[in-house]
PDB file of C-alpha atoms in Angstrom:
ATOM      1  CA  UNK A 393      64.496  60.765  -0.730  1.00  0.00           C
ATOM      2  CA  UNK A 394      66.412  58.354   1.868  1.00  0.00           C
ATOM      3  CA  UNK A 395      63.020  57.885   3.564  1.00  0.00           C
ATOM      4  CA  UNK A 396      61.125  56.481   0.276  1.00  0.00           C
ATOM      5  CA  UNK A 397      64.030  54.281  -0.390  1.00  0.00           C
ATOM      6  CA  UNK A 398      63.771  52.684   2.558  1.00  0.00           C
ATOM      7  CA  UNK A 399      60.047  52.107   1.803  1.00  0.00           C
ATOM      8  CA  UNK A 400      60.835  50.415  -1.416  1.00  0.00           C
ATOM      9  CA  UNK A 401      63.200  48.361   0.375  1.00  0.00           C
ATOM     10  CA  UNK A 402      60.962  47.030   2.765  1.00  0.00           C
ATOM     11  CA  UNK A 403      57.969  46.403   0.678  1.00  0.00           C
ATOM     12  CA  UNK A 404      60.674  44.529  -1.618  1.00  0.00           C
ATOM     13  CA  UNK A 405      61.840  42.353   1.293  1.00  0.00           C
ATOM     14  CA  UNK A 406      58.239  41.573   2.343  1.00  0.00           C
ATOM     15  CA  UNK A 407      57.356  40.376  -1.452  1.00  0.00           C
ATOM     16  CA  UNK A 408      60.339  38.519  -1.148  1.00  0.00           C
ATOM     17  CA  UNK A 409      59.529  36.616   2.055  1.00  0.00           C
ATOM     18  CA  UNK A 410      55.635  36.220   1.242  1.00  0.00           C
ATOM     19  CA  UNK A 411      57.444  34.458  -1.842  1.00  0.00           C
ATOM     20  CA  UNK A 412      59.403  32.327   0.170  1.00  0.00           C
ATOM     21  CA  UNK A 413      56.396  31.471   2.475  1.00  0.00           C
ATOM     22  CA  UNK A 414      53.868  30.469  -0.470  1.00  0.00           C
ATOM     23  CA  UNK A 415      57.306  28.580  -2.480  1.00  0.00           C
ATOM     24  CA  UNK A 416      57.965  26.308   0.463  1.00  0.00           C
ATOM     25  CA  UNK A 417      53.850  25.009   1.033  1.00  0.00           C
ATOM     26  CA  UNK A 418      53.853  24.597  -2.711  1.00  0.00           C
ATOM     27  CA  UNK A 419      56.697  22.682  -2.251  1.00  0.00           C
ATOM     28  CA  UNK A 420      55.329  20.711   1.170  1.00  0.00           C
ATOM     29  CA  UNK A 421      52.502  20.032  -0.918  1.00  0.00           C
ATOM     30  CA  UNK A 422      54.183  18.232  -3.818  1.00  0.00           C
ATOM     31  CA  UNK A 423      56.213  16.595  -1.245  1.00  0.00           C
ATOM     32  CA  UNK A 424      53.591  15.220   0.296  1.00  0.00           C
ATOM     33  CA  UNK A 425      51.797  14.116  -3.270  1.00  0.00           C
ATOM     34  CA  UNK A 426      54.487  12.328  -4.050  1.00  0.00           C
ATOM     35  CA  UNK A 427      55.368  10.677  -0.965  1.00  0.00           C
ATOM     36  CA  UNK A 428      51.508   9.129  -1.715  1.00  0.00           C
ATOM     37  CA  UNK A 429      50.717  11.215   1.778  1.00  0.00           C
ATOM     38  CA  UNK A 430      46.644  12.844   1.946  1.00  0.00           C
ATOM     39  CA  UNK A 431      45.639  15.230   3.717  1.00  0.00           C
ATOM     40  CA  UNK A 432      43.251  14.777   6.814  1.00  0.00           C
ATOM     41  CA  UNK A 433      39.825  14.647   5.753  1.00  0.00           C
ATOM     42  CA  UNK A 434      36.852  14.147   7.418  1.00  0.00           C
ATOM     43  CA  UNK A 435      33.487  12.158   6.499  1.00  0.00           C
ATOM     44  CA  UNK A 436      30.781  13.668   7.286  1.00  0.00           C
ATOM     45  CA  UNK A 437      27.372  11.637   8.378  1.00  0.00           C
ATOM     46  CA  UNK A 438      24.893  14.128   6.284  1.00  0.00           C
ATOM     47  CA  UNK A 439      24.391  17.555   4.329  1.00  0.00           C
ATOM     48  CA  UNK A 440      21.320  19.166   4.593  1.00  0.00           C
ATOM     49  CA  UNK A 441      20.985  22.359   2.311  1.00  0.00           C
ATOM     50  CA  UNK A 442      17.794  23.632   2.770  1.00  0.00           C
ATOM     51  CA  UNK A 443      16.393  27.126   1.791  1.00  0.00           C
ATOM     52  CA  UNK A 444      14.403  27.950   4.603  1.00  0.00           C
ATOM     53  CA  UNK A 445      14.921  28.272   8.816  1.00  0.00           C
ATOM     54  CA  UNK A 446      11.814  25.599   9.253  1.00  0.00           C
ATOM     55  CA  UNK A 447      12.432  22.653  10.718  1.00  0.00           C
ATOM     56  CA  UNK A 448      11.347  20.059   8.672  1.00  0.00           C
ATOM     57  CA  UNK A 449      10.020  17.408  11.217  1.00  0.00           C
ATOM     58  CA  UNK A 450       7.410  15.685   8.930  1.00  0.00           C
ATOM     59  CA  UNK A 451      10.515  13.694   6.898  1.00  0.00           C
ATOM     60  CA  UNK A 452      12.471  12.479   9.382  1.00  0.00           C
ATOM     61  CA  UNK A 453      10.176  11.166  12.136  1.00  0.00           C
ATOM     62  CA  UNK A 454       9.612   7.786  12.409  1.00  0.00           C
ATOM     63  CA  UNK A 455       6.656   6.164  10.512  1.00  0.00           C
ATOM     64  CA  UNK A 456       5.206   2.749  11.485  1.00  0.00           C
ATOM     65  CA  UNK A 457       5.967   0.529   8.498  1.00  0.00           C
ATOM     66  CA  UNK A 458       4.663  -3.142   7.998  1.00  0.00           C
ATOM     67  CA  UNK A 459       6.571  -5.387   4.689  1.00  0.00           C
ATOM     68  CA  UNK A 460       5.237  -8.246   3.359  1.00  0.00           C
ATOM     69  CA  UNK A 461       7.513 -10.584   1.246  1.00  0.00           C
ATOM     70  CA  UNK A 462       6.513 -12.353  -2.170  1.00  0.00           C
ATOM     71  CA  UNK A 463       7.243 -15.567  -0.176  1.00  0.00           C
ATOM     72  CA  UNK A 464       4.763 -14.509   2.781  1.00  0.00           C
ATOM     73  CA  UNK A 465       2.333 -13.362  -0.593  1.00  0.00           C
ATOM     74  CA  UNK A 466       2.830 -16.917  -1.993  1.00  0.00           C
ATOM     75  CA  UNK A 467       2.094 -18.593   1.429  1.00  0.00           C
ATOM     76  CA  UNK A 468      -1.414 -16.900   1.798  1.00  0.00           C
ATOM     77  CA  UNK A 469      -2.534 -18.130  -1.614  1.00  0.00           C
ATOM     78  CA  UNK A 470      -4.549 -14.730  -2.028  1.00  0.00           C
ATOM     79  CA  UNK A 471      -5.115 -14.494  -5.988  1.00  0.00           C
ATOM     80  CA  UNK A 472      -5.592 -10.579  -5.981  1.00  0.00           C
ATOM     81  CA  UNK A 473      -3.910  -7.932  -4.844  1.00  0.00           C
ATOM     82  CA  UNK A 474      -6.822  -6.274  -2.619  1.00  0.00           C
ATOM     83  CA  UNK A 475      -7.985 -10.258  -1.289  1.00  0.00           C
ATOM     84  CA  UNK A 476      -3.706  -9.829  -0.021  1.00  0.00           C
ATOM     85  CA  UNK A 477      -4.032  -6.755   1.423  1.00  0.00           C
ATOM     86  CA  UNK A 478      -7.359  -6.897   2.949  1.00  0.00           C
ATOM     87  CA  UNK A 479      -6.185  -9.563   5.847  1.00  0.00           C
ATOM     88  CA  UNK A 480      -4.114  -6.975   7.533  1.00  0.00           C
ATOM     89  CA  UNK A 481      -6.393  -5.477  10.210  1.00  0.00           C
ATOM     90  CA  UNK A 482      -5.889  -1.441   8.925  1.00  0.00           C
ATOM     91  CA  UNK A 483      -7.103  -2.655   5.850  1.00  0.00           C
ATOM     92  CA  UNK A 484      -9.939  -4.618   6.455  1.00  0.00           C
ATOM     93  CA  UNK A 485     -12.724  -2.065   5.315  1.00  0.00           C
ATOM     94  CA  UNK A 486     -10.701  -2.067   1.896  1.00  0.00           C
ATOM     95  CA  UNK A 487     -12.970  -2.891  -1.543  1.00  0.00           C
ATOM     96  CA  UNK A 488     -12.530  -6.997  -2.910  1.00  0.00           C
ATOM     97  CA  UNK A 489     -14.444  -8.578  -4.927  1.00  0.00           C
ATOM     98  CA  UNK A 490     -16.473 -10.358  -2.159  1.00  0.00           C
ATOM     99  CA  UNK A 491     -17.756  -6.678  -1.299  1.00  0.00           C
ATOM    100  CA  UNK A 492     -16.978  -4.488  -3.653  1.00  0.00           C
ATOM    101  CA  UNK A 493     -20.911  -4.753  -5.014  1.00  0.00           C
ATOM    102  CA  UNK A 494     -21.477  -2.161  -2.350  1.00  0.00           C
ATOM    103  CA  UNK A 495     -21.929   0.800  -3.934  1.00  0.00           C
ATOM    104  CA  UNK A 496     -22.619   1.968  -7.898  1.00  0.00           C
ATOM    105  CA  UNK A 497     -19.307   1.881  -9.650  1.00  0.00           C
ATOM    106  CA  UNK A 498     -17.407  -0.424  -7.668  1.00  0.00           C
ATOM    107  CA  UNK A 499     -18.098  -3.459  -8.858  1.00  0.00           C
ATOM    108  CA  UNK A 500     -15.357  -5.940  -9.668  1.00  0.00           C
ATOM    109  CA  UNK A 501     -12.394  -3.125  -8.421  1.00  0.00           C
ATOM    110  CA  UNK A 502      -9.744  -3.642  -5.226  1.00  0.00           C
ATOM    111  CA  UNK A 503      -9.647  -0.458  -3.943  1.00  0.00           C
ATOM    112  CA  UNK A 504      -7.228   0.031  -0.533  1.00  0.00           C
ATOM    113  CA  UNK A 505      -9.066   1.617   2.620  1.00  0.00           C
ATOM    114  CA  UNK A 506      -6.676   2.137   5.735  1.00  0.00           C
ATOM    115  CA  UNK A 507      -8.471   2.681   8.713  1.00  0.00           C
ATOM    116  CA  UNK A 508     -12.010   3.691   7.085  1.00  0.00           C
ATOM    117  CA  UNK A 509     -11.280   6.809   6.225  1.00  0.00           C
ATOM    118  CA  UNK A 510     -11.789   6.336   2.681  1.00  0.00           C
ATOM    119  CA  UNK A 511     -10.617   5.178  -0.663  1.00  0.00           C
ATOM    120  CA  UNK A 512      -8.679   8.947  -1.344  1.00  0.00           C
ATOM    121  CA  UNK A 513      -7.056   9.079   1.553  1.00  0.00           C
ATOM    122  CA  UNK A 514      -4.588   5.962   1.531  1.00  0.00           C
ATOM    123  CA  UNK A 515      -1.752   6.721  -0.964  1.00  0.00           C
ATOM    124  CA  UNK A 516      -0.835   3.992  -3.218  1.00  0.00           C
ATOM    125  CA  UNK A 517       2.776   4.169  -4.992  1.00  0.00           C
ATOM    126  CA  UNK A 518       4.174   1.205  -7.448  1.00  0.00           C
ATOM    127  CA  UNK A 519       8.107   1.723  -7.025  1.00  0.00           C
ATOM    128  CA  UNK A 520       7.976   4.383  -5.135  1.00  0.00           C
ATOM    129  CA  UNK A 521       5.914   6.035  -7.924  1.00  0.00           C
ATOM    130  CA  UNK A 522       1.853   7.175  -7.548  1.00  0.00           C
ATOM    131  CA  UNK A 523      -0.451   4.842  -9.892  1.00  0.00           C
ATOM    132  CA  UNK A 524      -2.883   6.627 -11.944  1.00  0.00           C
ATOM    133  CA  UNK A 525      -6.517   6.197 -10.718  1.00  0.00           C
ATOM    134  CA  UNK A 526      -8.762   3.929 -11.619  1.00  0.00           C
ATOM    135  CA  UNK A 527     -11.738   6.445 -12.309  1.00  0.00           C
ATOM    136  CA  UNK A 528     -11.845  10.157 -13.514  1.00  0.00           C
ATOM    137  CA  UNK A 529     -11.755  12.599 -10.487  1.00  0.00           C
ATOM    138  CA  UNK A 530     -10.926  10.275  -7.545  1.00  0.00           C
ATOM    139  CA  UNK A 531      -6.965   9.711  -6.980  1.00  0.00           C
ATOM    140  CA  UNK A 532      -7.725   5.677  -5.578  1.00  0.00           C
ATOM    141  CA  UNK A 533      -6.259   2.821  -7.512  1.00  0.00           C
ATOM    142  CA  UNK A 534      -7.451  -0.514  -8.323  1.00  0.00           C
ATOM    143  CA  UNK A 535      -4.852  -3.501  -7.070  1.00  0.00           C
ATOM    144  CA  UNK A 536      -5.695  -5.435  -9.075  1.00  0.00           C
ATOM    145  CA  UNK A 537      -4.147  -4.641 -12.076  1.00  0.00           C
ATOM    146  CA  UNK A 538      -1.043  -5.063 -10.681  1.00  0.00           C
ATOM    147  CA  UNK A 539       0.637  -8.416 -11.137  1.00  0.00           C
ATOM    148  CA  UNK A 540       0.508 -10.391  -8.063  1.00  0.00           C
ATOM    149  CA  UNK A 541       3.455 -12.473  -9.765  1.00  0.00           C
ATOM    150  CA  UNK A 542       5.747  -9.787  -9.692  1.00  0.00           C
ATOM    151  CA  UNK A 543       5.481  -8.246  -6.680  1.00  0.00           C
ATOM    152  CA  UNK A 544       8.600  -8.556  -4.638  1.00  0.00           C
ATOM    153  CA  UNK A 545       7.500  -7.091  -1.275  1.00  0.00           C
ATOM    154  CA  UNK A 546       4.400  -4.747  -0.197  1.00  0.00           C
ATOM    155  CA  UNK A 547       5.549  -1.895   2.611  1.00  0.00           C
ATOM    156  CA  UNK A 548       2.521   0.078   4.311  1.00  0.00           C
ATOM    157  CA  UNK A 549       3.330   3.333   6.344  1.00  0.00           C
ATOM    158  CA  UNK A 550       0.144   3.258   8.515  1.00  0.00           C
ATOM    159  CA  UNK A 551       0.633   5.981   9.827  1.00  0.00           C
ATOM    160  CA  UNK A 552      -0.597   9.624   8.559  1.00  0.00           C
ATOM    161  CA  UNK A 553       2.183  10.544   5.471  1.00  0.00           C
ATOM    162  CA  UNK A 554       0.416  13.614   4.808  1.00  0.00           C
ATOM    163  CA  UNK A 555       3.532  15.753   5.308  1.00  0.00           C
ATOM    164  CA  UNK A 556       5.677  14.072   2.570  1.00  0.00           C
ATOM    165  CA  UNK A 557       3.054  12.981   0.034  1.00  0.00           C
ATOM    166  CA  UNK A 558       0.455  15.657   0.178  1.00  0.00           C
ATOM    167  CA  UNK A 559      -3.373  15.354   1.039  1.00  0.00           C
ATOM    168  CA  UNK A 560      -4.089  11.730  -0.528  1.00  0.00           C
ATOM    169  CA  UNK A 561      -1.832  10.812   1.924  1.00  0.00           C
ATOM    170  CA  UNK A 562      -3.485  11.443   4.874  1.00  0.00           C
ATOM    171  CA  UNK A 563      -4.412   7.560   6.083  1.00  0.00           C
ATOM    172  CA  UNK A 564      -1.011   5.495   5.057  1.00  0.00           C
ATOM    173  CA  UNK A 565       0.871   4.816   2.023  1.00  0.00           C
ATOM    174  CA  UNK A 566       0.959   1.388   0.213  1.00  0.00           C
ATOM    175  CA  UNK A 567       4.212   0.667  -1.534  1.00  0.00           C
ATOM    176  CA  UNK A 568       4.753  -1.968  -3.932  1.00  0.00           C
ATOM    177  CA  UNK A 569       7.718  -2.874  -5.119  1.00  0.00           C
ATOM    178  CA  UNK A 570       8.174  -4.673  -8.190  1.00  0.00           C
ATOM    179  CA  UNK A 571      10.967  -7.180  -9.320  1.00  0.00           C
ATOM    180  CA  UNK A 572      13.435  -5.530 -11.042  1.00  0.00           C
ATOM    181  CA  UNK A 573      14.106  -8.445 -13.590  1.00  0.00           C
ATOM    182  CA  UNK A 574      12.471 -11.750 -14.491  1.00  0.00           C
ATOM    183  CA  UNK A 575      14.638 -14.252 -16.413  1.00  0.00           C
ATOM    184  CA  UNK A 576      12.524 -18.251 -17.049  1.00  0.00           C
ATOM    185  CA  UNK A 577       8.766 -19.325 -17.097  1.00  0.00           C
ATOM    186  CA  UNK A 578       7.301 -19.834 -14.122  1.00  0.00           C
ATOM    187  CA  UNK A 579       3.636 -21.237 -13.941  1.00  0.00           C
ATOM    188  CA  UNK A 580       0.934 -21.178 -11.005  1.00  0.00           C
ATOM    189  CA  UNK A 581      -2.549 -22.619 -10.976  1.00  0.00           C
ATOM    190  CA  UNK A 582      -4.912 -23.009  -7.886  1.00  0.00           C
ATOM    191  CA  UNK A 583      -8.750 -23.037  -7.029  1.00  0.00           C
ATOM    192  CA  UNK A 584     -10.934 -22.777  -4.278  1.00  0.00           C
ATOM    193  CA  UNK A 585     -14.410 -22.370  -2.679  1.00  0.00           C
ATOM    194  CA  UNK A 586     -16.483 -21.791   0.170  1.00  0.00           C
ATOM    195  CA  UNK A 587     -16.620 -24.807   3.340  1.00  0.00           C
ATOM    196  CA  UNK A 588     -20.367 -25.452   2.151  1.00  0.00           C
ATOM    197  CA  UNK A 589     -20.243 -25.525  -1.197  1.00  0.00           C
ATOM    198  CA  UNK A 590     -20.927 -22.528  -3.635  1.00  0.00           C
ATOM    199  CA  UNK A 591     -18.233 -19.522  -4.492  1.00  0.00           C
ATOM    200  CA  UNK A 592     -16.152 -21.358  -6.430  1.00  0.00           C
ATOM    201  CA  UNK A 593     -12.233 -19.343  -6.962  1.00  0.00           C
ATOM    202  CA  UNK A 594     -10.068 -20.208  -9.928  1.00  0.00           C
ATOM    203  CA  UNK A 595      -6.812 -18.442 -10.613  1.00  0.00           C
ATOM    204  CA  UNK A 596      -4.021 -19.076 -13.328  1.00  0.00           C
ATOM    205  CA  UNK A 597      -1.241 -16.905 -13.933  1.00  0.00           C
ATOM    206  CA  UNK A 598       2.496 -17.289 -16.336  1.00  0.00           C
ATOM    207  CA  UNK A 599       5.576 -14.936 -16.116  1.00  0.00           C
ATOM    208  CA  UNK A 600       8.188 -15.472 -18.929  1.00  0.00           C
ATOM    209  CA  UNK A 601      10.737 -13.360 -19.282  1.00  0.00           C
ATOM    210  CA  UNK A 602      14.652 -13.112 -20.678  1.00  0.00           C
ATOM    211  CA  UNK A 603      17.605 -10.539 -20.257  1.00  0.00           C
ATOM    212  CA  UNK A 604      19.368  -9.214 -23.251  1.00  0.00           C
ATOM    213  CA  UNK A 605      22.354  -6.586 -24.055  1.00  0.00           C
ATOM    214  CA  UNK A 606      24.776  -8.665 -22.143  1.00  0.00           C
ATOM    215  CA  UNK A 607      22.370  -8.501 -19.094  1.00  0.00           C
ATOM    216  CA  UNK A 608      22.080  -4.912 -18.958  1.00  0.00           C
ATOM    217  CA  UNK A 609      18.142  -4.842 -20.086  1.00  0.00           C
ATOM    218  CA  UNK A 610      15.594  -7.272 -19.478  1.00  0.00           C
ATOM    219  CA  UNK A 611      12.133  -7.997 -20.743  1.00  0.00           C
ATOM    220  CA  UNK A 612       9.290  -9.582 -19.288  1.00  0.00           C
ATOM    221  CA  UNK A 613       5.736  -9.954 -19.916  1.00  0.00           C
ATOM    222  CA  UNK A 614       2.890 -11.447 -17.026  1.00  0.00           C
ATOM    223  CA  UNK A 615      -0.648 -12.628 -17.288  1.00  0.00           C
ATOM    224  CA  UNK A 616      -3.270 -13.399 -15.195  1.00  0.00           C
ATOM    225  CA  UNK A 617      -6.490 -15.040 -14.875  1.00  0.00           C
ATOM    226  CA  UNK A 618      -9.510 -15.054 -12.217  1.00  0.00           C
ATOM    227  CA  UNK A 619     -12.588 -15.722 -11.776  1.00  0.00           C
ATOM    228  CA  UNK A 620     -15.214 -15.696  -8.693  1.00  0.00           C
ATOM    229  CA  UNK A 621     -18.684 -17.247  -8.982  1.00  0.00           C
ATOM    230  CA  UNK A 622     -21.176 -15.308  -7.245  1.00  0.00           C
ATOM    231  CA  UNK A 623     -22.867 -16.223  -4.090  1.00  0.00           C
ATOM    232  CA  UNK A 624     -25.943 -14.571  -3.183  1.00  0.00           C
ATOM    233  CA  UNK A 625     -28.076 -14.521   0.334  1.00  0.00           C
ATOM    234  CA  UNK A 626     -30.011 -17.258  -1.344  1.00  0.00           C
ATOM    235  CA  UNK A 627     -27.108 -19.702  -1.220  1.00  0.00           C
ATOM    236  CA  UNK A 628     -27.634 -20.319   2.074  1.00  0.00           C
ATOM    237  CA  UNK A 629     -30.409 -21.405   4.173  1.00  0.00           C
ATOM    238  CA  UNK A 630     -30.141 -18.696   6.458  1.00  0.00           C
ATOM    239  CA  UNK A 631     -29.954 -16.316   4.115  1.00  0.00           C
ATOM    240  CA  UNK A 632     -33.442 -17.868   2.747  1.00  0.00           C
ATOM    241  CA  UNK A 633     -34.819 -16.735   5.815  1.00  0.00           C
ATOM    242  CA  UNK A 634     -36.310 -13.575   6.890  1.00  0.00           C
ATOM    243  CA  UNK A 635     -34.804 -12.928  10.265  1.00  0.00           C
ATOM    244  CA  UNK A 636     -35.357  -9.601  11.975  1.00  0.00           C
ATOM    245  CA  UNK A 637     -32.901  -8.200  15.386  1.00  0.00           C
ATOM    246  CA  UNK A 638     -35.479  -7.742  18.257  1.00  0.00           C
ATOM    247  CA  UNK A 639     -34.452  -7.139  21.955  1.00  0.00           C
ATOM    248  CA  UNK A 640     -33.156  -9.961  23.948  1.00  0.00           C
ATOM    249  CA  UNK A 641     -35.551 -10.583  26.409  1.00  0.00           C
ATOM    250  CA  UNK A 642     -32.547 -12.118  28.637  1.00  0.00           C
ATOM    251  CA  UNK A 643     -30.618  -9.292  28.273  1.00  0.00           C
ATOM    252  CA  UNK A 644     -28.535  -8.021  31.734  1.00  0.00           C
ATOM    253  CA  UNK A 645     -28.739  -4.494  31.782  1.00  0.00           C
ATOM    254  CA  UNK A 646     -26.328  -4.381  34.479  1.00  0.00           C
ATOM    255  CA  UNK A 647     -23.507  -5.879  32.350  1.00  0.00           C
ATOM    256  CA  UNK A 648     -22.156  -4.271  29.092  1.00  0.00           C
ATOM    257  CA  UNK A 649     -23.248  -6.371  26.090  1.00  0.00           C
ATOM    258  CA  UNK A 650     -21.031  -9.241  24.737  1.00  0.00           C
ATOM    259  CA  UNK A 651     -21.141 -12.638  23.089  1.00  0.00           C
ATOM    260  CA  UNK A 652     -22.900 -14.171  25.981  1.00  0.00           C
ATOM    261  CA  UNK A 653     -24.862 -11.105  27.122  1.00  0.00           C
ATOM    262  CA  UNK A 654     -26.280  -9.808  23.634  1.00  0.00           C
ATOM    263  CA  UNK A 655     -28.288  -7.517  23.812  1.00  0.00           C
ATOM    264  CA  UNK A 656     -30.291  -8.016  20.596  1.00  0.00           C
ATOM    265  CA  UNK A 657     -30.837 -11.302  18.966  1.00  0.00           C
ATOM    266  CA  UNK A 658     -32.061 -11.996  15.426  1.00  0.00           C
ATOM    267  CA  UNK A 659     -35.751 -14.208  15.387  1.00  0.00           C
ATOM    268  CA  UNK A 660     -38.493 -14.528  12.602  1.00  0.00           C
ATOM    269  CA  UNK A 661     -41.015 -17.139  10.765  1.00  0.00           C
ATOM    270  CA  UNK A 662     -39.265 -19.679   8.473  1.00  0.00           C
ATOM    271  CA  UNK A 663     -40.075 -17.854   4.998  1.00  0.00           C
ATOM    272  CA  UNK A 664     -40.318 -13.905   4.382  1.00  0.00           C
ATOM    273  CA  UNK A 665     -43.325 -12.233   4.892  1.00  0.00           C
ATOM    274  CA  UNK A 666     -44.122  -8.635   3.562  1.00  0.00           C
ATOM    275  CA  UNK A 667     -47.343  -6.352   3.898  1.00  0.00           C
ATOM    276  CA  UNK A 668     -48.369  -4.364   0.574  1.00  0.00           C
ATOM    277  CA  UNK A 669     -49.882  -1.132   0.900  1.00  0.00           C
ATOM    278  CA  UNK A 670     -53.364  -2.697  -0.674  1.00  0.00           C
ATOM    279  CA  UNK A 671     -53.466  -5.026   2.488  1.00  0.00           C
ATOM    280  CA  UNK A 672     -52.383  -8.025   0.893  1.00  0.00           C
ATOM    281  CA  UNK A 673     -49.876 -10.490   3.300  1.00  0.00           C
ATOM    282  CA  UNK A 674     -47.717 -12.420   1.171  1.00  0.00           C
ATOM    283  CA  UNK A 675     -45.795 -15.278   2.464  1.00  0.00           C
ATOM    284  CA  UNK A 676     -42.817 -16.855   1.016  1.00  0.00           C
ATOM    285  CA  UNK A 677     -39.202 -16.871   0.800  1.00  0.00           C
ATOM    286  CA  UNK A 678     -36.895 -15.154  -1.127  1.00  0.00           C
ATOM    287  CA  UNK A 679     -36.070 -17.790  -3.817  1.00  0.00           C
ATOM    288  CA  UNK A 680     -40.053 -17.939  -4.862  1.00  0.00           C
ATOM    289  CA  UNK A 681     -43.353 -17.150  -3.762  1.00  0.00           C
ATOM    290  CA  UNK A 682     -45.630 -20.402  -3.169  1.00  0.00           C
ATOM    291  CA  UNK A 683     -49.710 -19.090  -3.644  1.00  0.00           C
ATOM    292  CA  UNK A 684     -50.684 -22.118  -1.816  1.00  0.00           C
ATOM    293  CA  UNK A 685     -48.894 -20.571   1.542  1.00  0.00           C
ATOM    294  CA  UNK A 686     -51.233 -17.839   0.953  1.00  0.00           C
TER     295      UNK A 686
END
């Protein structure tokens, strides 16, 4: 009996004291509130939850990425999009409309090509956001239907992005990013053509656009025009001419080819000439055929 007592008591004087304890860092606590006091905290530089052991290396490895400003845009007078684009040197074999007349079904379209390795492989976002494609079954997108206007800056990864955006990715990613408001009416005209004549450029655009809500929305609305004349081979007088590559006969085969040691040069008559399968020679150029060179 005397031995469960004193059981009792002790358990009763340990409640009592775990009491006390948890009473007095209640009290600490409100102390410290009230005294305007915080508690030590700690900021931490990132939190990564993640649901798998992989390392994810592909988003967090540096990319090579090239920006172009609206004022740098401005400065090269390009009127399109793809005409923009096409000066930097990964993009050179990208579709204008000085050669988009390649192939069936490109006409007219600015189609982005990083590195050659075709129109599906280079990624392009508006906003961080993937534009629909210009033509059923093929993921590329045609520039220029974006506003040149109101294109704040252009950033290209050109480097391979396939890890982050998927397959389409797999040559670069070109990111445009778009003003986020547009309050006025601006204006800009220009034209252009070729150093001997021929190809004439025109270009007009107009951006008006106003905030409302107390600034908290804004609405715009851009238009553009272009136009392009076409220049064919015929346009020029070498182009007239049918001129044929043929070995250079002062060729060094003990150098590698260059500028001054080419290896093939192009020679031929002053018109075009052409050989039917009846026999018949036909000479002439390629504006018109004149029977009395016959």
């Amino acid at each position: 009996m005397s031995s469960r007592t004193s059981q009792r008591t002790r358990r009763h004087r340990l409640s009592t004291a775990l009491f006390g304890v948890l009473a007095a860092s209640a009290g600490n606590a409100a102390a410290q509130s009230e005294n305007g006091v915080a508690p030590d905290t700690t900021d931490l530089d990132k939190v990564t939850v993640t649901g798998s052991r992989i390392a994810r290396t592909g988003f967090v490895t540096p990319s090579p990425v090239t920006a172009i400003s609206a004022e740098e845009i401005r400065a090269t007078g390009a009127t399109t999009i793809s005409d923009l684009m096409a000066r930097m040197p990964a993009l050179a074999p990208s579709y204008t409309l000085g050669n988009s007349t390649r192939f069936i079904g490109t006409a007219g379209l600015g189609l982005l090509d990083l590195r050659g390795m075709g129109v599906d492989r280079t990624l392009v976002l508006v906003n961080g956001r993937r534009h629909v494609g210009s033509s059923p079954g093929s993921t590329a997108v045609d520039v220029n239907t974006i506003p040149v206007e109101w294109v704040e800056r252009v950033e290209v990864i050109t480097g391979g992005a396939s890890a982050v955006y998927g397959a389409d990715a797999v040559a670069g990613v070109v990111n445009f990013i778009l003003k986020k408001s547009f309050t006025g009416f601006e204006t800009r005209a220009q034209t252009g053509l070729a150093d001997e004549g021929n190809y004439n450029r025109s270009f007009a655009s107009f951006s008006v656009g106003t905030d409302f809500a107390g600034g908290r929305g804004n609405i715009a609305v851009s238009g553009e025009y272009s136009k392009q004349d076409r220049f064919g081979r015929g346009n020029r007088a070498i182009g007239r001419e049918y001129l044929v590559s043929v070995p250079n006969p002062g060729f060094d085969p003990t150098r590698p080819p260059s500028e001054s040691n080419p290896q093939n040069v192009l020679s031929g008559p002053g018109g075009n000439h052409s050989t039917s399968y009846g026999g018949t020679f036909n000479l002439g150029t390629f504006d018109f055929r004149n029977p009395a060179s016959y």
